């Protein structure tokens, strides 16, 4: 009987070691947070499995359900656990919002991680080339992104020199517009050929971003709901001596159309507070933020008193202090002027 017991133990150890080896061989976690968007999540994952078969042995899928008790939670869980090899489903409802995406890096089992919105399609060969990029740069500490490919697909863009190129957006300019910091923009020469070299960008939409798991700097733990993370995370990388890069081959297309509207919580108050938190964490001057949200189009709903309330609330919750360039703006919104660095 002893030999039989030892044989069973040996077989168990062999199986475990094989499983461990298989996990270690995988290089990239493709993760997405979803909130009542089964259809988008399904199509994102299945499009990768259908059109990027060359990387399937190198990747794992990770889905964080931000509304697991919602009407789509059980179906989503069944799809991931029953139909997606090397896929994991993780329910998370402690809070909602953009900051949940840091959980993708926390739960990833691979050295490199890609966060996708749960309604993204990827350009042919993009995943293969990203994995090759990481193979060549195993200690990469940068934030990696790629050009947005607009949904029209066949439209052309005319550059300043008159050259016609595919209609993509290589980055965000760090400008305030329409209630957010970031305006779709284009590099004057780079990004229109998938073989162009990587180049630094000021910011980009976060429908797709990637980083080495151990070097991920993370979103602020106080972020809630939607908004405020774009520009913030890019500046955080720069302030830590790192780069935010566009890899021209890493093209992605985002589903902007939402006939039923966004299913997750969105509030102006939460978005503005996220901006306040981000600015104060990084020590960024808040002048442009305040001027944008109290301009002629916004001053009735975003009063100085409202912004002051958000600043005081953030100071009390985090211990951060606001920073301003202009004393007049500082005095408008901050009662604690003696504590503020100028």
PDB file of N, CA and C in Angstrom, residues 146-193:
ATOM      1  N   UNK A 146      -1.132  52.910 -27.558  1.00  0.00           N
ATOM      2  CA  UNK A 146      -1.077  52.901 -29.008  1.00  0.00           C
ATOM      3  C   UNK A 146      -2.103  53.852 -29.587  1.00  0.00           C
ATOM      4  N   UNK A 147      -2.099  54.035 -30.906  1.00  0.00           N
ATOM      5  CA  UNK A 147      -3.023  54.976 -31.548  1.00  0.00           C
ATOM      6  C   UNK A 147      -4.461  54.449 -31.553  1.00  0.00           C
ATOM      7  N   UNK A 148      -5.388  55.375 -31.347  1.00  0.00           N
ATOM      8  CA  UNK A 148      -6.806  55.049 -31.495  1.00  0.00           C
ATOM      9  C   UNK A 148      -7.157  55.028 -32.977  1.00  0.00           C
ATOM     10  N   UNK A 149      -7.767  53.944 -33.413  1.00  0.00           N
ATOM     11  CA  UNK A 149      -8.249  53.821 -34.786  1.00  0.00           C
ATOM     12  C   UNK A 149      -9.743  54.134 -34.772  1.00  0.00           C
ATOM     13  N   UNK A 150     -10.129  55.195 -35.461  1.00  0.00           N
ATOM     14  CA  UNK A 150     -11.515  55.636 -35.409  1.00  0.00           C
ATOM     15  C   UNK A 150     -12.444  54.664 -36.123  1.00  0.00           C
ATOM     16  N   UNK A 151     -13.698  54.662 -35.716  1.00  0.00           N
ATOM     17  CA  UNK A 151     -14.650  53.642 -36.169  1.00  0.00           C
ATOM     18  C   UNK A 151     -14.998  53.730 -37.653  1.00  0.00           C
ATOM     19  N   UNK A 152     -14.730  54.868 -38.272  1.00  0.00           N
ATOM     20  CA  UNK A 152     -15.025  55.006 -39.698  1.00  0.00           C
ATOM     21  C   UNK A 152     -14.074  54.160 -40.552  1.00  0.00           C
ATOM     22  N   UNK A 153     -12.905  53.868 -40.028  1.00  0.00           N
ATOM     23  CA  UNK A 153     -11.903  52.975 -40.631  1.00  0.00           C
ATOM     24  C   UNK A 153     -11.317  53.484 -41.951  1.00  0.00           C
ATOM     25  N   UNK A 154     -12.136  53.850 -42.908  1.00  0.00           N
ATOM     26  CA  UNK A 154     -11.618  54.228 -44.223  1.00  0.00           C
ATOM     27  C   UNK A 154     -11.337  55.724 -44.346  1.00  0.00           C
ATOM     28  N   UNK A 155     -11.706  56.512 -43.364  1.00  0.00           N
ATOM     29  CA  UNK A 155     -11.496  57.961 -43.449  1.00  0.00           C
ATOM     30  C   UNK A 155     -10.009  58.306 -43.437  1.00  0.00           C
ATOM     31  N   UNK A 156      -9.681  59.406 -44.082  1.00  0.00           N
ATOM     32  CA  UNK A 156      -8.307  59.886 -44.107  1.00  0.00           C
ATOM     33  C   UNK A 156      -8.171  61.168 -43.300  1.00  0.00           C
ATOM     34  N   UNK A 157      -6.959  61.393 -42.843  1.00  0.00           N
ATOM     35  CA  UNK A 157      -6.620  62.593 -42.091  1.00  0.00           C
ATOM     36  C   UNK A 157      -5.540  63.338 -42.862  1.00  0.00           C
ATOM     37  N   UNK A 158      -5.679  64.650 -42.987  1.00  0.00           N
ATOM     38  CA  UNK A 158      -4.669  65.452 -43.669  1.00  0.00           C
ATOM     39  C   UNK A 158      -3.781  66.138 -42.642  1.00  0.00           C
ATOM     40  N   UNK A 159      -2.495  65.834 -42.685  1.00  0.00           N
ATOM     41  CA  UNK A 159      -1.545  66.437 -41.765  1.00  0.00           C
ATOM     42  C   UNK A 159      -1.219  67.862 -42.192  1.00  0.00           C
ATOM     43  N   UNK A 160      -0.504  68.573 -41.334  1.00  0.00           N
ATOM     44  CA  UNK A 160      -0.196  69.976 -41.609  1.00  0.00           C
ATOM     45  C   UNK A 160       0.633  70.152 -42.878  1.00  0.00           C
ATOM     46  N   UNK A 161       1.428  69.116 -43.222  1.00  0.00           N
ATOM     47  CA  UNK A 161       2.244  69.220 -44.436  1.00  0.00           C
ATOM     48  C   UNK A 161       1.484  68.799 -45.686  1.00  0.00           C
ATOM     49  N   UNK A 162       0.179  68.525 -45.542  1.00  0.00           N
ATOM     50  CA  UNK A 162      -0.647  68.136 -46.677  1.00  0.00           C
ATOM     51  C   UNK A 162      -0.701  66.649 -46.939  1.00  0.00           C
ATOM     52  N   UNK A 163       0.088  65.882 -46.227  1.00  0.00           N
ATOM     53  CA  UNK A 163       0.109  64.436 -46.418  1.00  0.00           C
ATOM     54  C   UNK A 163      -1.167  63.801 -45.892  1.00  0.00           C
ATOM     55  N   UNK A 164      -1.741  62.882 -46.650  1.00  0.00           N
ATOM     56  CA  UNK A 164      -2.952  62.170 -46.233  1.00  0.00           C
ATOM     57  C   UNK A 164      -2.564  60.836 -45.597  1.00  0.00           C
ATOM     58  N   UNK A 165      -3.112  60.592 -44.421  1.00  0.00           N
ATOM     59  CA  UNK A 165      -2.793  59.369 -43.671  1.00  0.00           C
ATOM     60  C   UNK A 165      -4.090  58.761 -43.132  1.00  0.00           C
ATOM     61  N   UNK A 166      -3.982  57.552 -42.606  1.00  0.00           N
ATOM     62  CA  UNK A 166      -5.138  56.899 -41.999  1.00  0.00           C
ATOM     63  C   UNK A 166      -5.634  57.728 -40.816  1.00  0.00           C
ATOM     64  N   UNK A 167      -6.939  57.736 -40.615  1.00  0.00           N
ATOM     65  CA  UNK A 167      -7.539  58.554 -39.561  1.00  0.00           C
ATOM     66  C   UNK A 167      -7.378  57.883 -38.198  1.00  0.00           C
ATOM     67  N   UNK A 168      -6.309  58.249 -37.504  1.00  0.00           N
ATOM     68  CA  UNK A 168      -6.066  57.761 -36.152  1.00  0.00           C
ATOM     69  C   UNK A 168      -5.777  58.942 -35.250  1.00  0.00           C
ATOM     70  N   UNK A 169      -5.787  58.699 -33.952  1.00  0.00           N
ATOM     71  CA  UNK A 169      -5.353  59.706 -32.980  1.00  0.00           C
ATOM     72  C   UNK A 169      -4.233  59.094 -32.161  1.00  0.00           C
ATOM     73  N   UNK A 170      -3.059  59.681 -32.265  1.00  0.00           N
ATOM     74  CA  UNK A 170      -1.885  59.105 -31.615  1.00  0.00           C
ATOM     75  C   UNK A 170      -1.813  59.408 -30.129  1.00  0.00           C
ATOM     76  N   UNK A 171      -2.531  60.463 -29.673  1.00  0.00           N
ATOM     77  CA  UNK A 171      -2.392  60.848 -28.273  1.00  0.00           C
ATOM     78  C   UNK A 171      -3.464  61.865 -27.892  1.00  0.00           C
ATOM     79  N   UNK A 172      -3.472  62.220 -26.622  1.00  0.00           N
ATOM     80  CA  UNK A 172      -4.227  63.344 -26.087  1.00  0.00           C
ATOM     81  C   UNK A 172      -3.270  64.524 -25.900  1.00  0.00           C
ATOM     82  N   UNK A 173      -3.695  65.705 -26.324  1.00  0.00           N
ATOM     83  CA  UNK A 173      -3.047  66.914 -25.828  1.00  0.00           C
ATOM     84  C   UNK A 173      -3.572  67.198 -24.431  1.00  0.00           C
ATOM     85  N   UNK A 174      -2.738  67.743 -23.578  1.00  0.00           N
ATOM     86  CA  UNK A 174      -3.137  68.009 -22.192  1.00  0.00           C
ATOM     87  C   UNK A 174      -3.882  69.337 -22.112  1.00  0.00           C
ATOM     88  N   UNK A 175      -4.995  69.425 -22.791  1.00  0.00           N
ATOM     89  CA  UNK A 175      -5.818  70.623 -22.792  1.00  0.00           C
ATOM     90  C   UNK A 175      -7.171  70.322 -22.156  1.00  0.00           C
ATOM     91  N   UNK A 176      -7.752  71.350 -21.530  1.00  0.00           N
ATOM     92  CA  UNK A 176      -9.080  71.213 -20.951  1.00  0.00           C
ATOM     93  C   UNK A 176     -10.122  71.504 -22.023  1.00  0.00           C
ATOM     94  N   UNK A 177     -11.041  70.587 -22.185  1.00  0.00           N
ATOM     95  CA  UNK A 177     -12.071  70.753 -23.203  1.00  0.00           C
ATOM     96  C   UNK A 177     -13.267  69.870 -22.868  1.00  0.00           C
ATOM     97  N   UNK A 178     -14.453  70.457 -22.890  1.00  0.00           N
ATOM     98  CA  UNK A 178     -15.671  69.679 -22.707  1.00  0.00           C
ATOM     99  C   UNK A 178     -15.747  68.929 -21.393  1.00  0.00           C
ATOM    100  N   UNK A 179     -15.207  69.510 -20.340  1.00  0.00           N
ATOM    101  CA  UNK A 179     -15.309  68.878 -19.022  1.00  0.00           C
ATOM    102  C   UNK A 179     -14.290  67.801 -18.757  1.00  0.00           C
ATOM    103  N   UNK A 180     -13.224  67.744 -19.533  1.00  0.00           N
ATOM    104  CA  UNK A 180     -12.169  66.771 -19.244  1.00  0.00           C
ATOM    105  C   UNK A 180     -10.826  67.321 -19.721  1.00  0.00           C
ATOM    106  N   UNK A 181      -9.754  66.765 -19.179  1.00  0.00           N
ATOM    107  CA  UNK A 181      -8.408  67.144 -19.598  1.00  0.00           C
ATOM    108  C   UNK A 181      -7.922  66.135 -20.634  1.00  0.00           C
ATOM    109  N   UNK A 182      -7.920  66.568 -21.868  1.00  0.00           N
ATOM    110  CA  UNK A 182      -7.479  65.698 -22.944  1.00  0.00           C
ATOM    111  C   UNK A 182      -8.252  65.966 -24.219  1.00  0.00           C
ATOM    112  N   UNK A 183      -7.532  66.181 -25.298  1.00  0.00           N
ATOM    113  CA  UNK A 183      -8.146  66.391 -26.597  1.00  0.00           C
ATOM    114  C   UNK A 183      -7.433  65.493 -27.596  1.00  0.00           C
ATOM    115  N   UNK A 184      -8.218  64.684 -28.327  1.00  0.00           N
ATOM    116  CA  UNK A 184      -7.624  63.786 -29.314  1.00  0.00           C
ATOM    117  C   UNK A 184      -6.737  64.588 -30.261  1.00  0.00           C
ATOM    118  N   UNK A 185      -5.534  64.088 -30.498  1.00  0.00           N
ATOM    119  CA  UNK A 185      -4.594  64.835 -31.318  1.00  0.00           C
ATOM    120  C   UNK A 185      -3.687  63.876 -32.081  1.00  0.00           C
ATOM    121  N   UNK A 186      -2.770  64.449 -32.862  1.00  0.00           N
ATOM    122  CA  UNK A 186      -1.935  63.657 -33.747  1.00  0.00           C
ATOM    123  C   UNK A 186      -0.502  64.155 -33.765  1.00  0.00           C
ATOM    124  N   UNK A 187       0.416  63.207 -33.792  1.00  0.00           N
ATOM    125  CA  UNK A 187       1.825  63.544 -33.982  1.00  0.00           C
ATOM    126  C   UNK A 187       2.003  64.052 -35.415  1.00  0.00           C
ATOM    127  N   UNK A 188       2.873  65.036 -35.610  1.00  0.00           N
ATOM    128  CA  UNK A 188       3.017  65.601 -36.959  1.00  0.00           C
ATOM    129  C   UNK A 188       3.550  64.618 -37.994  1.00  0.00           C
ATOM    130  N   UNK A 189       4.291  63.590 -37.576  1.00  0.00           N
ATOM    131  CA  UNK A 189       4.873  62.676 -38.566  1.00  0.00           C
ATOM    132  C   UNK A 189       4.781  61.196 -38.182  1.00  0.00           C
ATOM    133  N   UNK A 190       4.754  60.885 -36.913  1.00  0.00           N
ATOM    134  CA  UNK A 190       4.875  59.492 -36.478  1.00  0.00           C
ATOM    135  C   UNK A 190       3.536  58.873 -36.096  1.00  0.00           C
ATOM    136  N   UNK A 191       3.474  57.560 -36.206  1.00  0.00           N
ATOM    137  CA  UNK A 191       2.314  56.802 -35.735  1.00  0.00           C
ATOM    138  C   UNK A 191       1.397  56.312 -36.828  1.00  0.00           C
ATOM    139  N   UNK A 192       1.630  56.729 -38.072  1.00  0.00           N
ATOM    140  CA  UNK A 192       0.708  56.403 -39.159  1.00  0.00           C
ATOM    141  C   UNK A 192       1.126  55.149 -39.910  1.00  0.00           C
ATOM    142  N   UNK A 193       2.338  54.701 -39.667  1.00  0.00           N
ATOM    143  CA  UNK A 193       2.839  53.436 -40.188  1.00  0.00           C
ATOM    144  C   UNK A 193       3.128  52.543 -38.988  1.00  0.00           C
TER     145      UNK A 193
END
